[in-house]
Short mmCIF file of C-alpha atoms in Angstrom, two decimals:
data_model
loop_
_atom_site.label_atom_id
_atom_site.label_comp_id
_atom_site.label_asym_id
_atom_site.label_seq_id
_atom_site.Cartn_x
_atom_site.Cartn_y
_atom_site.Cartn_z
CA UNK A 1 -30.64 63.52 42.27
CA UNK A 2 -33.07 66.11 42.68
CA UNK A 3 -31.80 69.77 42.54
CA UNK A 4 -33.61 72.48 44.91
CA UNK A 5 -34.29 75.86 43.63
CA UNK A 6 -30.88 77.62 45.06
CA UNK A 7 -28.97 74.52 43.72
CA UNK A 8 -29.99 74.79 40.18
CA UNK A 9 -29.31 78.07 39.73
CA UNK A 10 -25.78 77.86 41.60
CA UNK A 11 -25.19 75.29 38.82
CA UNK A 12 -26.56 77.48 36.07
CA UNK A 13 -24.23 80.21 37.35
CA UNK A 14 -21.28 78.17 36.74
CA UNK A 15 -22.26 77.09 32.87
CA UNK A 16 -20.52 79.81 30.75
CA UNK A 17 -23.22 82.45 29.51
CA UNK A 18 -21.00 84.27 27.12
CA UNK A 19 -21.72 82.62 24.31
CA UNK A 20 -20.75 84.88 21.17
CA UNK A 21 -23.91 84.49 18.94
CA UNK A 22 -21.64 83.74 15.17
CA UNK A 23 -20.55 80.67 17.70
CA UNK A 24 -24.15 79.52 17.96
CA UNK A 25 -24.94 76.99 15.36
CA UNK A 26 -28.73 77.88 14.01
CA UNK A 27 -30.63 75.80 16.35
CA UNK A 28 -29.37 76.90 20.18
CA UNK A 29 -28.11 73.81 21.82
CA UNK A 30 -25.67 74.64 25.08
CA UNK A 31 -24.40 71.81 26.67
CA UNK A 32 -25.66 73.87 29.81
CA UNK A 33 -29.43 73.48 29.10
CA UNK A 34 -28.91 69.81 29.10
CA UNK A 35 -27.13 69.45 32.32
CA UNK A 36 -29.82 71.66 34.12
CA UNK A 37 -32.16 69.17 33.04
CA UNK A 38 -29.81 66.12 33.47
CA UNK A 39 -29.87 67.60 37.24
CA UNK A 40 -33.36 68.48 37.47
CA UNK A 41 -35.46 65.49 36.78
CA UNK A 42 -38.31 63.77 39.14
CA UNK A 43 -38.99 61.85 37.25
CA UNK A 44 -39.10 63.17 33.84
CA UNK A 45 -38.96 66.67 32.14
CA UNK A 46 -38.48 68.58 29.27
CA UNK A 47 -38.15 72.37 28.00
CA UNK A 48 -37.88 74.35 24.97
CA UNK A 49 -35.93 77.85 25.09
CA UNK A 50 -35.73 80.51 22.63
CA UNK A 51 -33.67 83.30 22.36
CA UNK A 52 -34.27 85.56 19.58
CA UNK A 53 -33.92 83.26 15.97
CA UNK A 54 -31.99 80.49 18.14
CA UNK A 55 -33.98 78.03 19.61
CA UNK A 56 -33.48 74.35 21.71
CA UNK A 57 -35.11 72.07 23.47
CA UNK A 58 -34.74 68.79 25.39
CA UNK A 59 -35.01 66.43 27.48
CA UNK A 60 -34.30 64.29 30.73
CA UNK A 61 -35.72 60.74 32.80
CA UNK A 62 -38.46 59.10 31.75
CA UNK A 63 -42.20 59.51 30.81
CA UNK A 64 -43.20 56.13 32.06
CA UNK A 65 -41.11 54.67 34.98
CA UNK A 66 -42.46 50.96 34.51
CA UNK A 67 -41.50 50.86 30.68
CA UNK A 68 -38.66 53.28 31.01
CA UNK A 69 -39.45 55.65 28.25
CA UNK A 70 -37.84 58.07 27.65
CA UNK A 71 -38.94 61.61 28.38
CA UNK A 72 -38.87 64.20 25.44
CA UNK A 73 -39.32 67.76 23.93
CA UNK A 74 -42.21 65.89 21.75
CA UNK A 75 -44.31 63.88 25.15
CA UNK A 76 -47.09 65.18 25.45
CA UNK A 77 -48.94 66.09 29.34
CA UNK A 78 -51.09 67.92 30.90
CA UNK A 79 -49.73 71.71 31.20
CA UNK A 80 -52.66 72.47 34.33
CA UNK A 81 -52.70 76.36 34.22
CA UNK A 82 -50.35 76.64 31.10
CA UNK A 83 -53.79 76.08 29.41
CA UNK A 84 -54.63 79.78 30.84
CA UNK A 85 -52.61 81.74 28.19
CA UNK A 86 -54.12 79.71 25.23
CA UNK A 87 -57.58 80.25 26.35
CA UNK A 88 -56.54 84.02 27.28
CA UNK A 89 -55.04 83.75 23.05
CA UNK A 90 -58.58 81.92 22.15
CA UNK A 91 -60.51 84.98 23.14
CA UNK A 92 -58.45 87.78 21.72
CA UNK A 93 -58.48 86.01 18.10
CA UNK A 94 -62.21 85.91 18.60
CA UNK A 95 -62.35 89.77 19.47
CA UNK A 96 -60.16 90.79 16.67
CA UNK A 97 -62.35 88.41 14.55
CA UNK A 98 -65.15 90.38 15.94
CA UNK A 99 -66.64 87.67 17.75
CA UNK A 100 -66.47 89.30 21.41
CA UNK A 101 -64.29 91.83 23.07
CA UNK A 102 -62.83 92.11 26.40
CA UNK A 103 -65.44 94.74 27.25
CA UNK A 104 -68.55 91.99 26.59
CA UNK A 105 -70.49 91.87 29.49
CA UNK A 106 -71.04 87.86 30.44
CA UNK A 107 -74.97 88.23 30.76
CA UNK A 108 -74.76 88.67 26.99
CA UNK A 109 -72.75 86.40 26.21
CA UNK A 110 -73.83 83.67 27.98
CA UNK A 111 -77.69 84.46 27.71
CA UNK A 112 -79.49 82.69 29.99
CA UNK A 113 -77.03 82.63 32.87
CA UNK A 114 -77.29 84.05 35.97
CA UNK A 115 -74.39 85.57 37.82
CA UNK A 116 -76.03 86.77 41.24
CA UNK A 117 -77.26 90.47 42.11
CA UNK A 118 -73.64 92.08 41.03
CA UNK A 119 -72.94 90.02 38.01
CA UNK A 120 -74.71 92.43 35.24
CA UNK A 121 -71.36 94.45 35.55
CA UNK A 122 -69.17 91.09 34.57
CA UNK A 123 -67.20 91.70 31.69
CA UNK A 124 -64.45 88.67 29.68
CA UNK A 125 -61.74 91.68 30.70
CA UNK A 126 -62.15 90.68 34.32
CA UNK A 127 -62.18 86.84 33.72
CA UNK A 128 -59.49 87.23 31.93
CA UNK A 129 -57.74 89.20 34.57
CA UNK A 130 -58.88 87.39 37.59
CA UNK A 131 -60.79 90.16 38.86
CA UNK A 132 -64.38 88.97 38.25
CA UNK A 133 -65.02 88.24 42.27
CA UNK A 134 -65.23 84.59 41.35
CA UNK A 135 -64.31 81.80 43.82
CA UNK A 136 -61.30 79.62 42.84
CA UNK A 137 -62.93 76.67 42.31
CA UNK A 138 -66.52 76.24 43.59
CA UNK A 139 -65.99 72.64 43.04
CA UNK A 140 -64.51 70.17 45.10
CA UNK A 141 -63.47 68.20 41.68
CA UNK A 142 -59.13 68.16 43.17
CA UNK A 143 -60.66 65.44 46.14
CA UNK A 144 -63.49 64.01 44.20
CA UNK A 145 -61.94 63.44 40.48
CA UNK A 146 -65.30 64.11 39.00
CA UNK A 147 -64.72 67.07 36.93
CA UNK A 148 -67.99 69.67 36.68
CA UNK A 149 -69.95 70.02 33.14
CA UNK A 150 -71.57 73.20 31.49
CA UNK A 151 -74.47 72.38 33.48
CA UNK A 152 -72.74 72.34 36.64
CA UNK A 153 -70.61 75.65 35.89
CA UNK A 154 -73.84 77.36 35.16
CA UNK A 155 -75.15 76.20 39.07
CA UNK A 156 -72.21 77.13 40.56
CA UNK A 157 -71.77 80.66 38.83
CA UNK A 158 -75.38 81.44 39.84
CA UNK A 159 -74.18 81.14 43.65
CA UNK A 160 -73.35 84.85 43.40
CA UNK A 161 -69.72 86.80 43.42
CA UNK A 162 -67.17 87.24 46.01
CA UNK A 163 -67.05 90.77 45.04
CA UNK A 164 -68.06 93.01 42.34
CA UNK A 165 -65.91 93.02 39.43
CA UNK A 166 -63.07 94.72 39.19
CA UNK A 167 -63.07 95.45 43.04
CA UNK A 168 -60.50 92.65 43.93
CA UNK A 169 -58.24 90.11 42.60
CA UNK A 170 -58.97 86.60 43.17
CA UNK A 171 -57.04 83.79 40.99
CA UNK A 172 -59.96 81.70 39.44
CA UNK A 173 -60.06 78.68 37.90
CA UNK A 174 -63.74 79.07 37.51
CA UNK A 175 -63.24 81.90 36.10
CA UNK A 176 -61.27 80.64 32.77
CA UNK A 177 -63.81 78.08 32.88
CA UNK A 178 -66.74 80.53 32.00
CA UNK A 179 -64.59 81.99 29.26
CA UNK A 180 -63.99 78.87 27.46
CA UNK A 181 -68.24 78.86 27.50
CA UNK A 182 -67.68 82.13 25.91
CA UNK A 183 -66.37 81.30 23.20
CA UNK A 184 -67.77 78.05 22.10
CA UNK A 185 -70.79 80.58 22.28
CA UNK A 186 -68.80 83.13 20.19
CA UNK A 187 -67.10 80.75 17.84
CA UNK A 188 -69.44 78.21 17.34
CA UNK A 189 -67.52 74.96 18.24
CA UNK A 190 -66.42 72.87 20.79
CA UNK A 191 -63.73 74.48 22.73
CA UNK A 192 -61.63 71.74 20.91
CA UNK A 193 -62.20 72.60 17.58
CA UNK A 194 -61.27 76.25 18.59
CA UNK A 195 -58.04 75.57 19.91
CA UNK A 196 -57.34 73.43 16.67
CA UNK A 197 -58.00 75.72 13.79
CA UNK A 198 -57.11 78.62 15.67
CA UNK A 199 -54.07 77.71 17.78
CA UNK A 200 -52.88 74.00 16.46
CA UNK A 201 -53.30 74.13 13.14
CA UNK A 202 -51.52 77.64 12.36
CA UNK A 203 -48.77 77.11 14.56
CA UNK A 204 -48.39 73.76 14.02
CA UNK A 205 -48.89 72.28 17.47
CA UNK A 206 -48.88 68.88 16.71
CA UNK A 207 -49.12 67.52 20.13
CA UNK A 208 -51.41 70.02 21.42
CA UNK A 209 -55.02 69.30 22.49
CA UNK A 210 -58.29 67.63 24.11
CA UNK A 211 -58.79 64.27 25.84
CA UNK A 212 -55.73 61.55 26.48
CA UNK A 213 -53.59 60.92 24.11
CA UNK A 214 -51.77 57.95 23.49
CA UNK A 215 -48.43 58.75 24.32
CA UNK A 216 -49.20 60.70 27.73
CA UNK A 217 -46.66 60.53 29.90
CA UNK A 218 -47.15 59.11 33.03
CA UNK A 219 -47.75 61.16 35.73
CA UNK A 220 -46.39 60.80 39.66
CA UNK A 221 -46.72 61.54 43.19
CA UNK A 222 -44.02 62.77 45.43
CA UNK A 223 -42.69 59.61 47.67
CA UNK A 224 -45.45 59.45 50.48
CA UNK A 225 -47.43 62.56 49.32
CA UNK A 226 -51.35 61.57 48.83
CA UNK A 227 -53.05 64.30 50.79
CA UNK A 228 -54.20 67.78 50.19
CA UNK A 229 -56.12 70.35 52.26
CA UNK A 230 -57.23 69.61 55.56
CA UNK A 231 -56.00 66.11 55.33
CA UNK A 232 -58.23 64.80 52.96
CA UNK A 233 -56.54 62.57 49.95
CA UNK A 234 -56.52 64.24 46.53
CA UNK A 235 -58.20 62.00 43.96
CA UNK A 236 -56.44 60.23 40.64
CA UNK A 237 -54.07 58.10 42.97
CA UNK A 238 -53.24 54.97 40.80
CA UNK A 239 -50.73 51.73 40.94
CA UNK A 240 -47.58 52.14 43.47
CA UNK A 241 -44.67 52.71 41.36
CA UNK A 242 -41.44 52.32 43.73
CA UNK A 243 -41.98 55.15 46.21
CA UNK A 244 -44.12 57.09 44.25
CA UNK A 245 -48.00 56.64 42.96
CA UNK A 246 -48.99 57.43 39.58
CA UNK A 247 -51.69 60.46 39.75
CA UNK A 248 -53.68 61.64 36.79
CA UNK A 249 -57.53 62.77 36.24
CA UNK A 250 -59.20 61.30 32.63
CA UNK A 251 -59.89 64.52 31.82
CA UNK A 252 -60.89 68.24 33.45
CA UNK A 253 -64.70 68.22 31.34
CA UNK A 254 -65.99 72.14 31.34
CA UNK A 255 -62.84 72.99 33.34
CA UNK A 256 -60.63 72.28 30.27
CA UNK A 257 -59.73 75.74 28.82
CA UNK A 258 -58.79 76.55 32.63
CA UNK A 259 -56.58 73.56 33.12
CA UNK A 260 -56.91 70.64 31.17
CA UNK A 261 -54.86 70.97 28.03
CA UNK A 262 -52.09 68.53 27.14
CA UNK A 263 -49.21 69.91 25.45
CA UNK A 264 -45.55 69.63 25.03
CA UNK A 265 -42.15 71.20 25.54
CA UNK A 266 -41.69 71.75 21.62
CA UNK A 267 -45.48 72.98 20.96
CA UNK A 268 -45.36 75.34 24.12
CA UNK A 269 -42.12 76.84 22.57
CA UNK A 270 -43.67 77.35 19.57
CA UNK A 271 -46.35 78.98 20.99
CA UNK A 272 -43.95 81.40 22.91
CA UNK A 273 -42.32 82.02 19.59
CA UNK A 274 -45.15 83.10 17.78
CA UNK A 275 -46.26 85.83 20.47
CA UNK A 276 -42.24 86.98 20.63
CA UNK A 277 -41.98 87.26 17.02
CA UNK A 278 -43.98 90.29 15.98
CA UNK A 279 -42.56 91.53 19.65
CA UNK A 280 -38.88 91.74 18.41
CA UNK A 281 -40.33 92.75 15.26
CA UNK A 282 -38.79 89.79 13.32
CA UNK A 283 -41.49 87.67 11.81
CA UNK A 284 -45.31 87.83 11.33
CA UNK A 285 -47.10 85.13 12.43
CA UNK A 286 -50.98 84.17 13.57
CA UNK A 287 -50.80 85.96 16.63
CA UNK A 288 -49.54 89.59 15.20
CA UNK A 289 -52.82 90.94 16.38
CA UNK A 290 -52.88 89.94 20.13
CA UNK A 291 -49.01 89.82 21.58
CA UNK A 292 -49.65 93.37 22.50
CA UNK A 293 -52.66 92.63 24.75
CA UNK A 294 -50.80 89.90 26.13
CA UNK A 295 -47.87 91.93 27.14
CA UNK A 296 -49.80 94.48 28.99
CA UNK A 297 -50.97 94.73 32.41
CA UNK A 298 -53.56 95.36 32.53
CA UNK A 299 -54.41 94.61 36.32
CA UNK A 300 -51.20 96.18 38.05
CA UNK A 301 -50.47 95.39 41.92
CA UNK A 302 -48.73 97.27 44.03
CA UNK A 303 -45.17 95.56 43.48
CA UNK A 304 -45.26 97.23 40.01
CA UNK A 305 -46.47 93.83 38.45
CA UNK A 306 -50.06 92.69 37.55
CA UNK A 307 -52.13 90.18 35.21
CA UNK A 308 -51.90 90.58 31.63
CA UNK A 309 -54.83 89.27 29.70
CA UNK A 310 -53.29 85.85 30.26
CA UNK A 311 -49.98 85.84 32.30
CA UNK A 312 -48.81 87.35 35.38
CA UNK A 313 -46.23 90.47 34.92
CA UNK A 314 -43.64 90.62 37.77
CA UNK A 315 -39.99 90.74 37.91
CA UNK A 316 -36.39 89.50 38.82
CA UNK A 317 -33.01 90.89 38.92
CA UNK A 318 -32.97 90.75 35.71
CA UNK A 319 -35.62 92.65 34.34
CA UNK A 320 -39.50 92.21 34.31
CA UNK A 321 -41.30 89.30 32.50
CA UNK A 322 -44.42 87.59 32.08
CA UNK A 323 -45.08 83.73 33.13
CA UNK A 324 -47.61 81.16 33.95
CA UNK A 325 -47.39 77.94 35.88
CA UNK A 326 -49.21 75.13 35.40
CA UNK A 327 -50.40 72.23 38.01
CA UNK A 328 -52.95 68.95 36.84
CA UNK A 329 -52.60 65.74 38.85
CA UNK A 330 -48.78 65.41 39.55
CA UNK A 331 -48.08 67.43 36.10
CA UNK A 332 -46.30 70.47 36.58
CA UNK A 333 -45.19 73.44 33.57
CA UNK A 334 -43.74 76.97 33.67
CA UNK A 335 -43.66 79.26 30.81
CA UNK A 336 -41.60 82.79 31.17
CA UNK A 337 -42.10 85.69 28.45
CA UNK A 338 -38.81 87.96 28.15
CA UNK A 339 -39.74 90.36 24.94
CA UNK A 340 -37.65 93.03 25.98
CA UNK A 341 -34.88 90.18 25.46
CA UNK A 342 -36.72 87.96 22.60
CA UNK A 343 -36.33 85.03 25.42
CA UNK A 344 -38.85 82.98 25.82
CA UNK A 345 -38.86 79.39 27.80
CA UNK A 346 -41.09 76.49 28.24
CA UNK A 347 -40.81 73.54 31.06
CA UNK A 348 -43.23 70.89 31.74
CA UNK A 349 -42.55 67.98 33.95
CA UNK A 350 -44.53 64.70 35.42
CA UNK A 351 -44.01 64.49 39.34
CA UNK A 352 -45.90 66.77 41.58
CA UNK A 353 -42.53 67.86 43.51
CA UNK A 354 -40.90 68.85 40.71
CA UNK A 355 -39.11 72.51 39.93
CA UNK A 356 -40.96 73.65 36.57
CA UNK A 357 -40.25 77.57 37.73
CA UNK A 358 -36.86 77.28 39.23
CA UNK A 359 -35.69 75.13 36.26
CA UNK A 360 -36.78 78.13 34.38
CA UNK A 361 -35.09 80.29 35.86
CA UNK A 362 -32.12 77.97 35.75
CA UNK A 363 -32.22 78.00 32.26
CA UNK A 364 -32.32 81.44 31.59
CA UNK A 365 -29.30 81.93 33.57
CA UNK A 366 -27.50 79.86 31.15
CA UNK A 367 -28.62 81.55 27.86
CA UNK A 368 -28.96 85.43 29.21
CA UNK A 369 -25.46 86.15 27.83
CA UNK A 370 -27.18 85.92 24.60
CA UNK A 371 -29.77 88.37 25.32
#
């Protein structure tokens, strides 16, 4: 059974919260976070939550329907937008390497490309903020499935901006797409190899990457769902699978460090844990040097939120926090920053109607007793 926003959190509510933290064994594991996912899945999904030096993570349904594997904190998918905050990591290791800062102006970074009459004034701080005046997409790759290369990104940024940077704020896929040209430019490798010995590799993100791995979980349609805007089909429909149609794109080319990362539950975590550590002042780790940046708004709208360089600030009734979400095919991921709190949690699921945000916040409500 599939749980709606206002359900899953009635059913967090319920879950004791109180948990005295000498009751907590050393790896968090509430019987709570379980049933929100035991409640939650369409088909499959999994999450990783930490709070403070506790930490869990699990799983619920099934990465492959046919075969009937089993969904878990360790299945790797596409996290969509998720990929955002590790390209928005990417380029603040390169700046305090010295590679780039946030103030580079694109012209000289990419030399060569051409950005229309207002894009001299361009800077990484406003890709990475959404405020370049770049169009979303530019690309009609969501109906097509044929995914734009450097060559094409150059073509399309050359079209001119929306509005001059800094002016307005425009959500841009695009955008995150010209950074990740950035800094293969600045860091002299594939945007692959950057994300591996500067993300992977330090943190350990063993399932975190390029291309289509093996294990991929299977990805799937809501039942009768096929079309997108102005009722054209979206692309990547595969084999019927009961009700539902597997959906999933071989790979998002140039548009990668905007969307196409795979990932998992655990590595996501882990990621969250390393920018929360030097937060609560607990641990060092490889990301001492940019947590701040990414904490910051530095973008604020009028609600008292904003964009980060990375995640969008905004608040519940529980305090402000910083998240992402995360759409590829039918693959859908949340990921919610409390540092305030040390709370940090990390959902990814494979069917394009599930929750990923509400079982977030679902979560939290279990383990915010411990905060």
């Amino acid at each position: 059974m599939k749980l709606g926003r206002r359900e899953l959190l009635a059913m967090a509510a319920a879950v004791p919260s109180s948990f005295a933290r000498a009751e907590m064994p050393a790896d968090l594991d509430a019987s709570g976070l379980q049933a929100v996912l035991d409640s939650a899945r369409s088909p499959g999904v999994a999450a990783a939550v930490i709070v403070r030096d506790l930490r869990w993570q699990g799983a619920a349904g099934f990465a492959n329907l046919e075969t009937r594997r089993a969904m878990s904190a360790t299945t790797p998918v596409y996290i969509g937008s998720v990929s955002k905050p590790l390209t928005a990591a990417l380029a603040l290791l390169l700046a305090e390497e010295g590679r780039l800062s946030a103030d580079s102006r694109l012209v000289d970074l990419l030399p060569g490309w051409s950005f229309g009459a207002e894009g001299d004034a361009m800077a990484l701080r406003h890709l990475l903020t959404h405020t370049a005046g770049l169009p979303r997409e530019g690309h009609p790759y969501w109906f097509t499935g044929v995914f734009p290369q450097a060559g094409d990104l150059r073509r399309i940024a050359s079209a001119g901006l929306q509005s001059a940077p800094g002016a307005e704020w425009q959500y841009s896929n695009l955008g995150y797409a010209l950074i990740g040209q950035t800094l293969m430019r600045a860091g002299r490798g594939t945007y692959a190899e950057l994300l591996r010995s500067r993300l992977r590799a330090p943190l350990g993100l063993a399932n975190t990457g390029v291309g289509q791995p093996a294990d991929l979980a299977r990805a799937y349609t809501a039942p009768g769902r096929r079309t997108g805007r102005g009722g054209q089909d979206f692309a990547g429909h595969g084999a019927r699978v009961g009700e539902r149609f597997e959906r999933v794109y071989h790979g998002a080319q140039a548009m990668t460090p905007a969307f196409g990362v795979h990932s998992t539950a655990r590595d996501l975590g882990t990621f969250l844990s390393a920018l929360l550590a030097d937060a609560a002042a607990e641990a060092r780790s490889p990301l001492r040097a940019i947590n701040a940046s990414m904490f910051t708004v530095q973008h604020p709208f009028d609600d008292g939120g904003g964009w980060t360089f990375g995640l969008r600030a905004t608040s519940d009734a529980h305090g402000a926090y910083l998240r992402h979400n995360g759409w590829f095919a039918a693959y859908r991921s949340h990921v919610q920053l409390r540092p305030d709190r040390g709370t940090a949690i990390a959902v990814v699921a494979n069917a394009d109607d599930s929750q990923p945000e509400a079982i977030g916040a679902a979560l939290f409500e279990v383990v915010r007793g411990l905060t």
